[in-house]
Amino acid sequence: MFATLSSLDNRLLDEFQRDFPLEPEPYRFMAERLGISESEVLERLCVLHKEGLISRIGVVLRPRRVGVSTLAAMRVPAERLDDVAAIISSFPEVNHNYEREHAFNLWFVLTARDAARMETIIAEMEKYTGIQVCRMPMEEEFHIDLGFRMHGE
Amino acid sequence: MLNDDDQRVIAAVQCGFPLVSRPFQELGQTIGWDEERLLERLRDLRDQGIIKRVGVVVHHHELGFAANAMVVWDIPDETVRQIGERIRSFDFVSLCYLRQRCLPDWPYNLYCMIHGRERDETQERADRLTAECGLAHYPRAVLFSRRRFKQCGAKYFSC
């Protein structure tokens, strides 16, 4: 299922992970740098998004500055994983809900306006699923996410 | 701490910029702001470091980095910060965090996201990191990613 990318796609993915212009017409700026039209940029980004290669064009926030958040994990019996994952995903405060290979097999990030709201959400999750939610809030970030190099090491 | 305006701006842009000629005009409309006001606020949040980057956010899995793993260690509190600083220099690590343990079930406190094209490559990178940072004698676990159920809340992508 891995896509074969054109050199244009590679440049779109590689050269604009940082410093996306915060200007009224950002895609025009990208187009000028790539030597193509703005509509071509928009069309390729749309295709790359539809194919799932791009999550979004947007911002990456520094954790913990916005509301309260935590990483959380649950030990879900394999036969219930799809159902429990769907319940967890249905909370708008949930992001990055993943299955991982471990007894703790469901992992997600929970962000809430404040600590009280977070308690409420976790209590609801535990009530609906009957499974304990373990929390692993961040204490410190060591690695600054500056984007991801597609080529070379 | 963020004020109410900042919260609104972040809520508006959190799931991405629309693919239209004037994305900030369109996003601004959702919160009743004009384009220039929204852009100014975004630039300010970026300059303050609250927004750490602006741009294309890729899905590693679909790009061929299929074998992503979260690697965790249980490191004594007094040495973990020093080790975290070393780990950040490895280019196959995209994130490295110190987190609270969830005892008694989850003793690990140091987290890394490691990306590789194949499982063996990712495992080998985790081993290399463990060896070169002198972590072999600490408990660890490697949690490969399987399915992604959800990445971002309400998707905002009109195209």
mmCIF file of C-alpha atoms in Angstrom:
data_model
loop_
_atom_site.group_PDB
_atom_site.id
_atom_site.type_symbol
_atom_site.label_atom_id
_atom_site.label_comp_id
_atom_site.label_asym_id
_atom_site.label_seq_id
_atom_site.Cartn_x
_atom_site.Cartn_y
_atom_site.Cartn_z
ATOM 1 C CA MET A 1 0.000 0.000 0.000
ATOM 2 C CA PHE A 2 2.968 2.300 0.009
ATOM 3 C CA ALA A 3 2.684 5.079 -2.450
ATOM 4 C CA THR A 4 5.189 5.829 -5.137
ATOM 5 C CA LEU A 5 5.794 9.516 -4.952
ATOM 6 C CA SER A 6 6.651 11.874 -7.760
ATOM 7 C CA SER A 7 9.471 14.332 -7.248
ATOM 8 C CA LEU A 8 6.864 17.066 -6.905
ATOM 9 C CA ASP A 9 5.109 15.120 -4.152
ATOM 10 C CA ASN A 10 8.408 14.587 -2.409
ATOM 11 C CA ARG A 11 9.153 18.280 -2.484
ATOM 12 C CA LEU A 12 5.676 19.128 -1.215
ATOM 13 C CA LEU A 13 6.110 16.703 1.667
ATOM 14 C CA ASP A 14 9.715 17.546 2.431
ATOM 15 C CA GLU A 15 10.155 21.263 1.991
ATOM 16 C CA PHE A 16 7.088 22.574 3.724
ATOM 17 C CA GLN A 17 7.029 20.782 7.056
ATOM 18 C CA ARG A 18 8.342 23.916 8.690
ATOM 19 C CA ASP A 19 8.058 27.582 7.941
ATOM 20 C CA PHE A 20 4.762 27.343 6.124
ATOM 21 C CA PRO A 21 4.110 30.994 5.331
ATOM 22 C CA LEU A 22 1.627 32.664 7.656
ATOM 23 C CA GLU A 23 0.527 34.940 4.847
ATOM 24 C CA PRO A 24 -2.853 35.490 3.201
ATOM 25 C CA GLU A 25 -2.045 33.258 0.213
ATOM 26 C CA PRO A 26 0.326 30.592 1.485
ATOM 27 C CA TYR A 27 -0.264 28.093 -1.291
ATOM 28 C CA ARG A 28 0.672 30.700 -3.886
ATOM 29 C CA PHE A 29 3.980 31.105 -2.085
ATOM 30 C CA MET A 30 4.518 27.326 -2.241
ATOM 31 C CA ALA A 31 3.612 27.349 -5.926
ATOM 32 C CA GLU A 32 6.168 30.029 -6.679
ATOM 33 C CA ARG A 33 8.889 28.116 -4.906
ATOM 34 C CA LEU A 34 8.022 24.935 -6.795
ATOM 35 C CA GLY A 35 7.541 26.670 -10.132
ATOM 36 C CA ILE A 36 3.983 25.465 -10.626
ATOM 37 C CA SER A 37 0.561 27.057 -10.306
ATOM 38 C CA GLU A 38 -1.320 27.538 -7.085
ATOM 39 C CA SER A 39 -4.139 25.304 -8.310
ATOM 40 C CA GLU A 40 -1.630 22.508 -8.961
ATOM 41 C CA VAL A 41 -0.333 22.830 -5.410
ATOM 42 C CA LEU A 42 -3.855 22.663 -3.997
ATOM 43 C CA GLU A 43 -4.741 19.711 -6.180
ATOM 44 C CA ARG A 44 -1.643 17.689 -5.239
ATOM 45 C CA LEU A 45 -2.065 18.428 -1.533
ATOM 46 C CA CYS A 46 -5.670 17.338 -1.775
ATOM 47 C CA VAL A 47 -4.660 14.052 -3.428
ATOM 48 C CA LEU A 48 -1.887 13.455 -0.883
ATOM 49 C CA HIS A 49 -4.392 14.060 1.884
ATOM 50 C CA LYS A 50 -6.984 11.752 0.361
ATOM 51 C CA GLU A 51 -4.370 9.038 -0.030
ATOM 52 C CA GLY A 52 -3.583 9.443 3.641
ATOM 53 C CA LEU A 53 0.015 10.607 3.184
ATOM 54 C CA ILE A 54 -0.697 13.966 4.752
ATOM 55 C CA SER A 55 -2.463 14.258 8.052
ATOM 56 C CA ARG A 56 -3.010 17.980 7.606
ATOM 57 C CA ILE A 57 -1.425 21.278 6.725
ATOM 58 C CA GLY A 58 -1.449 23.036 10.014
ATOM 59 C CA VAL A 59 0.195 23.701 13.312
ATOM 60 C CA VAL A 60 2.045 21.452 15.723
ATOM 61 C CA LEU A 61 1.590 22.696 19.247
ATOM 62 C CA ARG A 62 3.979 22.474 22.099
ATOM 63 C CA PRO A 63 2.337 20.048 24.498
ATOM 64 C CA ARG A 64 0.894 21.133 27.811
ATOM 65 C CA ARG A 65 0.594 24.788 26.924
ATOM 66 C CA VAL A 66 -2.995 24.391 25.817
ATOM 67 C CA GLY A 67 -5.414 23.199 28.480
ATOM 68 C CA VAL A 68 -4.442 19.978 30.229
ATOM 69 C CA SER A 69 -3.453 16.840 28.404
ATOM 70 C CA THR A 70 -2.179 13.373 29.040
ATOM 71 C CA LEU A 71 -1.160 10.238 27.251
ATOM 72 C CA ALA A 72 -3.430 7.410 28.324
ATOM 73 C CA ALA A 73 -3.518 3.662 27.809
ATOM 74 C CA MET A 74 -5.932 0.784 28.329
ATOM 75 C CA ARG A 75 -5.623 -2.989 28.454
ATOM 76 C CA VAL A 76 -8.426 -4.098 26.173
ATOM 77 C CA PRO A 77 -9.322 -7.750 25.520
ATOM 78 C CA ALA A 78 -8.517 -8.396 21.847
ATOM 79 C CA GLU A 79 -12.083 -9.251 20.921
ATOM 80 C CA ARG A 80 -13.334 -5.937 22.290
ATOM 81 C CA LEU A 81 -10.645 -3.719 20.838
ATOM 82 C CA ASP A 82 -12.614 -2.365 17.853
ATOM 83 C CA ASP A 83 -15.605 -1.474 20.002
ATOM 84 C CA VAL A 84 -13.608 0.106 22.788
ATOM 85 C CA ALA A 85 -11.458 2.052 20.306
ATOM 86 C CA ALA A 86 -14.609 3.428 18.703
ATOM 87 C CA ILE A 87 -15.953 4.563 22.063
ATOM 88 C CA ILE A 88 -12.678 6.281 22.915
ATOM 89 C CA SER A 89 -12.415 7.927 19.466
ATOM 90 C CA SER A 90 -15.933 9.286 19.818
ATOM 91 C CA PHE A 91 -14.763 11.740 22.485
ATOM 92 C CA PRO A 92 -13.859 14.992 20.726
ATOM 93 C CA GLU A 93 -11.082 15.511 23.285
ATOM 94 C CA VAL A 94 -9.246 12.403 22.029
ATOM 95 C CA ASN A 95 -6.421 12.524 19.511
ATOM 96 C CA HIS A 96 -3.924 10.009 18.259
ATOM 97 C CA ASN A 97 -5.799 6.885 19.190
ATOM 98 C CA TYR A 98 -3.603 3.907 18.261
ATOM 99 C CA GLU A 99 -3.387 0.189 18.683
ATOM 100 C CA ARG A 100 0.043 -0.932 19.903
ATOM 101 C CA GLU A 101 1.551 -4.363 20.487
ATOM 102 C CA HIS A 102 1.472 -4.789 24.240
ATOM 103 C CA ALA A 103 -0.893 -5.811 27.029
ATOM 104 C CA PHE A 104 -1.584 -2.078 27.074
ATOM 105 C CA ASN A 105 -2.881 -2.160 23.521
ATOM 106 C CA LEU A 106 -4.909 1.035 23.170
ATOM 107 C CA TRP A 107 -3.075 4.375 23.415
ATOM 108 C CA PHE A 108 -4.419 7.848 22.979
ATOM 109 C CA VAL A 109 -3.886 11.485 23.867
ATOM 110 C CA LEU A 110 -6.539 13.272 25.844
ATOM 111 C CA THR A 111 -6.735 17.068 25.925
ATOM 112 C CA ALA A 112 -9.257 18.960 28.007
ATOM 113 C CA ARG A 113 -9.954 22.532 28.964
ATOM 114 C CA ASP A 114 -9.098 21.912 32.602
ATOM 115 C CA ALA A 115 -8.378 19.176 35.139
ATOM 116 C CA ALA A 116 -12.005 18.831 36.226
ATOM 117 C CA ARG A 117 -13.153 18.209 32.651
ATOM 118 C CA MET A 118 -10.411 15.626 32.227
ATOM 119 C CA GLU A 119 -11.599 13.757 35.335
ATOM 120 C CA THR A 120 -15.134 13.723 33.977
ATOM 121 C CA ILE A 121 -14.064 12.362 30.605
ATOM 122 C CA ILE A 122 -11.940 9.605 32.114
ATOM 123 C CA ALA A 123 -14.746 8.611 34.454
ATOM 124 C CA GLU A 124 -17.094 8.373 31.466
ATOM 125 C CA MET A 125 -14.597 6.301 29.490
ATOM 126 C CA GLU A 126 -14.209 3.880 32.372
ATOM 127 C CA LYS A 127 -17.947 3.672 32.871
ATOM 128 C CA TYR A 128 -18.744 3.004 29.189
ATOM 129 C CA THR A 129 -15.962 0.470 28.689
ATOM 130 C CA GLY A 130 -15.576 -1.076 32.130
ATOM 131 C CA ILE A 131 -11.807 -0.811 31.652
ATOM 132 C CA GLN A 132 -9.380 1.259 33.674
ATOM 133 C CA VAL A 133 -7.685 4.197 31.947
ATOM 134 C CA CYS A 134 -4.018 4.602 32.905
ATOM 135 C CA ARG A 135 -2.577 8.089 32.639
ATOM 136 C CA MET A 136 0.969 9.038 31.754
ATOM 137 C CA PRO A 137 1.105 12.840 31.760
ATOM 138 C CA MET A 138 4.167 14.520 30.348
ATOM 139 C CA GLU A 139 6.794 15.974 32.631
ATOM 140 C CA GLU A 140 9.313 17.109 30.070
ATOM 141 C CA GLU A 141 9.853 17.087 26.325
ATOM 142 C CA PHE A 142 13.398 16.440 25.161
ATOM 143 C CA HIS A 143 12.960 16.244 21.436
ATOM 144 C CA ILE A 144 11.535 19.124 19.478
ATOM 145 C CA ASP A 145 9.500 17.926 16.525
ATOM 146 C CA LEU A 146 10.841 19.915 13.608
ATOM 147 C CA GLY A 147 9.322 17.730 10.946
ATOM 148 C CA PHE A 148 10.367 14.446 9.480
ATOM 149 C CA ARG A 149 13.055 13.985 6.818
ATOM 150 C CA MET A 150 11.904 11.778 3.994
ATOM 151 C CA HIS A 151 15.325 11.347 2.420
ATOM 152 C CA GLY A 152 18.684 10.413 3.798
ATOM 153 C CA GLU A 153 19.631 9.763 7.350
ATOM 154 C CA MET B 1 -1.300 30.361 30.256
ATOM 155 C CA LEU B 2 -3.382 30.987 27.172
ATOM 156 C CA ASN B 3 -6.121 33.564 27.131
ATOM 157 C CA ASP B 4 -9.554 33.000 25.602
ATOM 158 C CA ASP B 5 -8.559 34.449 22.232
ATOM 159 C CA ASP B 6 -5.614 32.083 21.980
ATOM 160 C CA GLN B 7 -7.828 29.124 22.874
ATOM 161 C CA ARG B 8 -10.244 30.061 20.109
ATOM 162 C CA VAL B 9 -7.498 30.466 17.546
ATOM 163 C CA ILE B 10 -5.980 27.126 18.439
ATOM 164 C CA ALA B 11 -9.348 25.384 18.353
ATOM 165 C CA ALA B 12 -9.963 26.882 14.911
ATOM 166 C CA VAL B 13 -6.663 25.746 13.358
ATOM 167 C CA GLN B 14 -6.008 22.549 15.295
ATOM 168 C CA CYS B 15 -7.180 20.153 12.627
ATOM 169 C CA GLY B 16 -5.532 21.881 9.723
ATOM 170 C CA PHE B 17 -5.789 24.694 7.214
ATOM 171 C CA PRO B 18 -8.334 24.324 4.426
ATOM 172 C CA LEU B 19 -6.995 23.852 0.895
ATOM 173 C CA VAL B 20 -8.280 27.076 -0.565
ATOM 174 C CA SER B 21 -6.563 30.188 -1.828
ATOM 175 C CA ARG B 22 -7.222 32.201 1.335
ATOM 176 C CA PRO B 23 -7.259 29.590 4.104
ATOM 177 C CA PHE B 24 -6.940 32.088 6.939
ATOM 178 C CA GLN B 25 -9.853 34.114 5.693
ATOM 179 C CA GLU B 26 -11.982 30.968 5.741
ATOM 180 C CA LEU B 27 -10.747 29.865 9.172
ATOM 181 C CA GLY B 28 -11.199 33.359 10.554
ATOM 182 C CA GLN B 29 -14.828 33.303 9.556
ATOM 183 C CA THR B 30 -15.434 30.307 11.802
ATOM 184 C CA ILE B 31 -14.563 32.458 14.832
ATOM 185 C CA GLY B 32 -15.681 35.815 13.497
ATOM 186 C CA TRP B 33 -12.193 37.207 12.906
ATOM 187 C CA ASP B 34 -10.758 38.789 9.815
ATOM 188 C CA GLU B 35 -7.808 37.246 8.043
ATOM 189 C CA GLU B 36 -5.157 39.671 9.235
ATOM 190 C CA ARG B 37 -6.174 39.401 12.875
ATOM 191 C CA LEU B 38 -5.974 35.614 12.739
ATOM 192 C CA LEU B 39 -2.601 35.670 10.978
ATOM 193 C CA GLU B 40 -1.158 38.104 13.480
ATOM 194 C CA ARG B 41 -2.289 35.954 16.379
ATOM 195 C CA LEU B 42 -0.845 32.818 14.748
ATOM 196 C CA ARG B 43 2.496 34.513 14.119
ATOM 197 C CA ASP B 44 2.544 35.639 17.710
ATOM 198 C CA LEU B 45 1.792 32.132 19.024
ATOM 199 C CA ARG B 46 4.556 30.788 16.797
ATOM 200 C CA ASP B 47 7.038 33.402 17.997
ATOM 201 C CA GLN B 48 6.163 32.564 21.610
ATOM 202 C CA GLY B 49 6.854 28.889 20.904
ATOM 203 C CA ILE B 50 3.325 27.769 21.718
ATOM 204 C CA ILE B 51 3.074 26.695 18.094
ATOM 205 C CA LYS B 52 6.314 24.842 17.494
ATOM 206 C CA ARG B 53 5.951 24.432 13.776
ATOM 207 C CA VAL B 54 3.626 25.285 10.936
ATOM 208 C CA GLY B 55 3.472 23.174 7.813
ATOM 209 C CA VAL B 56 2.793 19.799 6.299
ATOM 210 C CA VAL B 57 2.142 17.101 8.897
ATOM 211 C CA VAL B 58 2.780 13.696 7.329
ATOM 212 C CA HIS B 59 1.519 10.269 8.224
ATOM 213 C CA HIS B 60 4.646 8.189 8.697
ATOM 214 C CA HIS B 61 2.917 4.901 8.100
ATOM 215 C CA GLU B 62 1.597 5.680 4.644
ATOM 216 C CA LEU B 63 4.942 7.122 3.586
ATOM 217 C CA GLY B 64 6.531 3.735 3.957
ATOM 218 C CA PHE B 65 7.707 4.143 7.519
ATOM 219 C CA ALA B 66 5.481 1.255 8.398
ATOM 220 C CA ALA B 67 7.334 0.044 11.446
ATOM 221 C CA ASN B 68 6.885 2.744 14.040
ATOM 222 C CA ALA B 69 7.461 1.916 17.634
ATOM 223 C CA MET B 70 7.135 3.610 20.954
ATOM 224 C CA VAL B 71 10.109 2.567 23.045
ATOM 225 C CA VAL B 72 9.906 3.047 26.794
ATOM 226 C CA TRP B 73 12.360 2.641 29.660
ATOM 227 C CA ASP B 74 12.176 2.764 33.422
ATOM 228 C CA ILE B 75 15.068 5.075 34.323
ATOM 229 C CA PRO B 76 15.822 6.388 37.805
ATOM 230 C CA ASP B 77 14.474 9.915 38.193
ATOM 231 C CA GLU B 78 17.874 11.365 39.021
ATOM 232 C CA THR B 79 19.468 10.354 35.697
ATOM 233 C CA VAL B 80 16.576 10.435 33.256
ATOM 234 C CA ARG B 81 16.955 14.051 32.140
ATOM 235 C CA GLN B 82 20.568 13.587 31.207
ATOM 236 C CA ILE B 83 19.657 10.532 29.135
ATOM 237 C CA GLY B 84 16.775 12.339 27.456
ATOM 238 C CA GLU B 85 19.163 15.007 26.286
ATOM 239 C CA ARG B 86 21.391 12.377 24.666
ATOM 240 C CA ILE B 87 18.529 10.633 22.927
ATOM 241 C CA ARG B 88 17.438 13.778 21.134
ATOM 242 C CA SER B 89 20.552 13.645 18.966
ATOM 243 C CA PHE B 90 19.440 10.460 17.169
ATOM 244 C CA ASP B 91 17.771 11.393 13.904
ATOM 245 C CA PHE B 92 15.430 8.391 13.730
ATOM 246 C CA VAL B 93 13.794 9.538 16.954
ATOM 247 C CA SER B 94 10.939 11.930 16.293
ATOM 248 C CA LEU B 95 9.763 12.465 19.854
ATOM 249 C CA CYS B 96 11.281 11.946 23.276
ATOM 250 C CA TYR B 97 9.381 12.552 26.485
ATOM 251 C CA LEU B 98 9.646 12.113 30.211
ATOM 252 C CA ARG B 99 6.266 11.036 31.593
ATOM 253 C CA GLN B 100 4.833 10.100 34.956
ATOM 254 C CA ARG B 101 4.677 6.375 35.606
ATOM 255 C CA CYS B 102 1.296 4.713 36.091
ATOM 256 C CA LEU B 103 2.152 2.382 38.964
ATOM 257 C CA PRO B 104 1.937 -0.459 39.619
ATOM 258 C CA ASP B 105 1.030 -1.526 36.081
ATOM 259 C CA TRP B 106 3.242 0.762 34.053
ATOM 260 C CA PRO B 107 6.722 1.434 35.467
ATOM 261 C CA TYR B 108 8.178 3.256 32.435
ATOM 262 C CA ASN B 109 8.982 6.956 32.418
ATOM 263 C CA LEU B 110 11.111 7.679 29.324
ATOM 264 C CA TYR B 111 9.416 7.526 25.920
ATOM 265 C CA CYS B 112 10.761 7.674 22.354
ATOM 266 C CA MET B 113 9.051 7.384 19.004
ATOM 267 C CA ILE B 114 11.273 5.518 16.554
ATOM 268 C CA HIS B 115 10.549 5.224 12.856
ATOM 269 C CA GLY B 116 11.778 2.646 10.394
ATOM 270 C CA ARG B 117 10.733 1.185 7.075
ATOM 271 C CA GLU B 118 10.694 -2.357 8.381
ATOM 272 C CA ARG B 119 10.298 -3.966 11.725
ATOM 273 C CA ASP B 120 13.894 -5.189 11.841
ATOM 274 C CA GLU B 121 15.212 -1.745 11.099
ATOM 275 C CA THR B 122 13.152 -0.168 13.860
ATOM 276 C CA GLN B 123 14.120 -2.881 16.331
ATOM 277 C CA GLU B 124 17.771 -2.469 15.418
ATOM 278 C CA ARG B 125 17.484 1.291 15.966
ATOM 279 C CA ALA B 126 15.891 0.733 19.357
ATOM 280 C CA ASP B 127 18.744 -1.621 20.249
ATOM 281 C CA ARG B 128 21.341 0.861 19.033
ATOM 282 C CA LEU B 129 19.808 3.638 21.076
ATOM 283 C CA THR B 130 19.731 1.373 24.123
ATOM 284 C CA ALA B 131 23.379 0.395 23.703
ATOM 285 C CA GLU B 132 24.790 3.815 22.852
ATOM 286 C CA CYS B 133 22.999 5.562 25.689
ATOM 287 C CA GLY B 134 23.956 2.884 28.198
ATOM 288 C CA LEU B 135 20.388 1.826 28.916
ATOM 289 C CA ALA B 136 20.727 -1.940 28.554
ATOM 290 C CA HIS B 137 20.328 -2.633 32.273
ATOM 291 C CA TYR B 138 17.058 -0.704 32.625
ATOM 292 C CA PRO B 139 13.669 -2.341 32.048
ATOM 293 C CA ARG B 140 12.257 -1.449 28.662
ATOM 294 C CA ALA B 141 9.469 -2.280 26.248
ATOM 295 C CA VAL B 142 9.091 -1.787 22.494
ATOM 296 C CA LEU B 143 5.505 -1.166 21.444
ATOM 297 C CA PHE B 144 5.078 -1.362 17.683
ATOM 298 C CA SER B 145 2.162 0.579 16.259
ATOM 299 C CA ARG B 146 -0.622 -1.388 14.655
ATOM 300 C CA ARG B 147 -3.789 0.420 13.674
ATOM 301 C CA ARG B 148 -4.499 4.093 13.851
ATOM 302 C CA PHE B 149 -8.085 4.640 14.986
ATOM 303 C CA LYS B 150 -7.998 8.415 15.111
ATOM 304 C CA GLN B 151 -5.439 11.086 14.416
ATOM 305 C CA CYS B 152 -7.124 14.433 14.721
ATOM 306 C CA GLY B 153 -10.578 15.479 15.903
ATOM 307 C CA ALA B 154 -13.067 16.884 13.455
ATOM 308 C CA LYS B 155 -11.173 16.913 10.177
ATOM 309 C CA TYR B 156 -11.045 20.282 8.568
ATOM 310 C CA PHE B 157 -10.097 19.724 4.982
ATOM 311 C CA SER B 158 -12.388 21.072 2.337
ATOM 312 C CA CYS B 159 -11.133 19.827 -0.992
#
